[in-house]
Amino acid sequence: ATVAFLPAALYAVQNIAALQAYQNLDSLTFNVLNQTKTLSAALCCYLVMGRKQSFIQVLSLFLLLLSALVMERLVPLDSLFSAGVSIGVPEWGSRHWSHGVAPIMVASFISGLSGALSQKNLQSQGGGRNPYLFSMELCAASALILGSSLIISSDGKRIAEDGFWHGWTATTWIPILTNSIGGIIVGLVTKYAGSVRK
């Protein structure tokens, strides 16, 4: 279970950073920048496992990065079609960068790093770890990490006052079940296809 603790902790931090960004970015910007996790997954798989990407994959990753830079107006779209590429400074407020762009870029990098660490565990020599068991270990470690965070949060105080099940309905189980099934599928895909293809 200690092997799953580090990726679980990274995933918890990633989710907090992504939630922060989601609250401060428009949906299109959030989704484009969130896709840079594929770029960080490729980089981290290279750094952690020594896995190189093909030329086509590198080209695709470059296009992904370019789209994120265009989206953030760091590279103006009209400069791509002129002779020289100019780097512009966007007119976004500082909150856009500090509470939106920076957290989603941190979340994207953490996603790539935790995906590479998970892939290394699932695909290690000797057949790797069982993806179902690894998913359960990630779940248990995440529950411990997020449960302990309730000690210092206002949500934890509210749960202590009203009880854990307060406000739950039958529809509360829908995201819980879909995330559970999705976690198992992600574990299987990571084991057999890798975190970049995931």
PDB file of C-alpha atoms in Angstrom, residues 45 51 115 119 123 186 188-198:
ATOM      1  CA  CYS A  45       7.391   8.816 -18.450  1.00  0.00           C
ATOM      2  CA  ARG A  51      10.310   5.852 -22.299  1.00  0.00           C
ATOM      3  CA  GLY A 115       0.538   8.720 -14.012  1.00  0.00           C
ATOM      4  CA  GLN A 119       2.593   3.167 -14.822  1.00  0.00           C
ATOM      5  CA  GLN A 123       4.286  -2.307 -15.647  1.00  0.00           C
ATOM      6  CA  VAL A 186      -7.891   4.024 -15.767  1.00  0.00           C
ATOM      7  CA  LEU A 188      -6.356  -1.123 -16.598  1.00  0.00           C
ATOM      8  CA  VAL A 189      -5.598   1.344 -19.391  1.00  0.00           C
ATOM      9  CA  THR A 190      -2.465   2.570 -17.608  1.00  0.00           C
ATOM     10  CA  LYS A 191      -1.217  -0.993 -17.134  1.00  0.00           C
ATOM     11  CA  TYR A 192      -1.816  -2.141 -20.696  1.00  0.00           C
ATOM     12  CA  ALA A 193      -1.493   1.081 -22.752  1.00  0.00           C
ATOM     13  CA  GLY A 194       0.472   3.529 -20.583  1.00  0.00           C
ATOM     14  CA  SER A 195      -0.267   6.925 -19.093  1.00  0.00           C
ATOM     15  CA  VAL A 196       0.469   8.903 -22.279  1.00  0.00           C
ATOM     16  CA  ARG A 197      -2.057   6.941 -24.326  1.00  0.00           C
ATOM     17  CA  LYS A 198      -4.508   7.058 -21.447  1.00  0.00           C
TER      18      LYS A 198
END
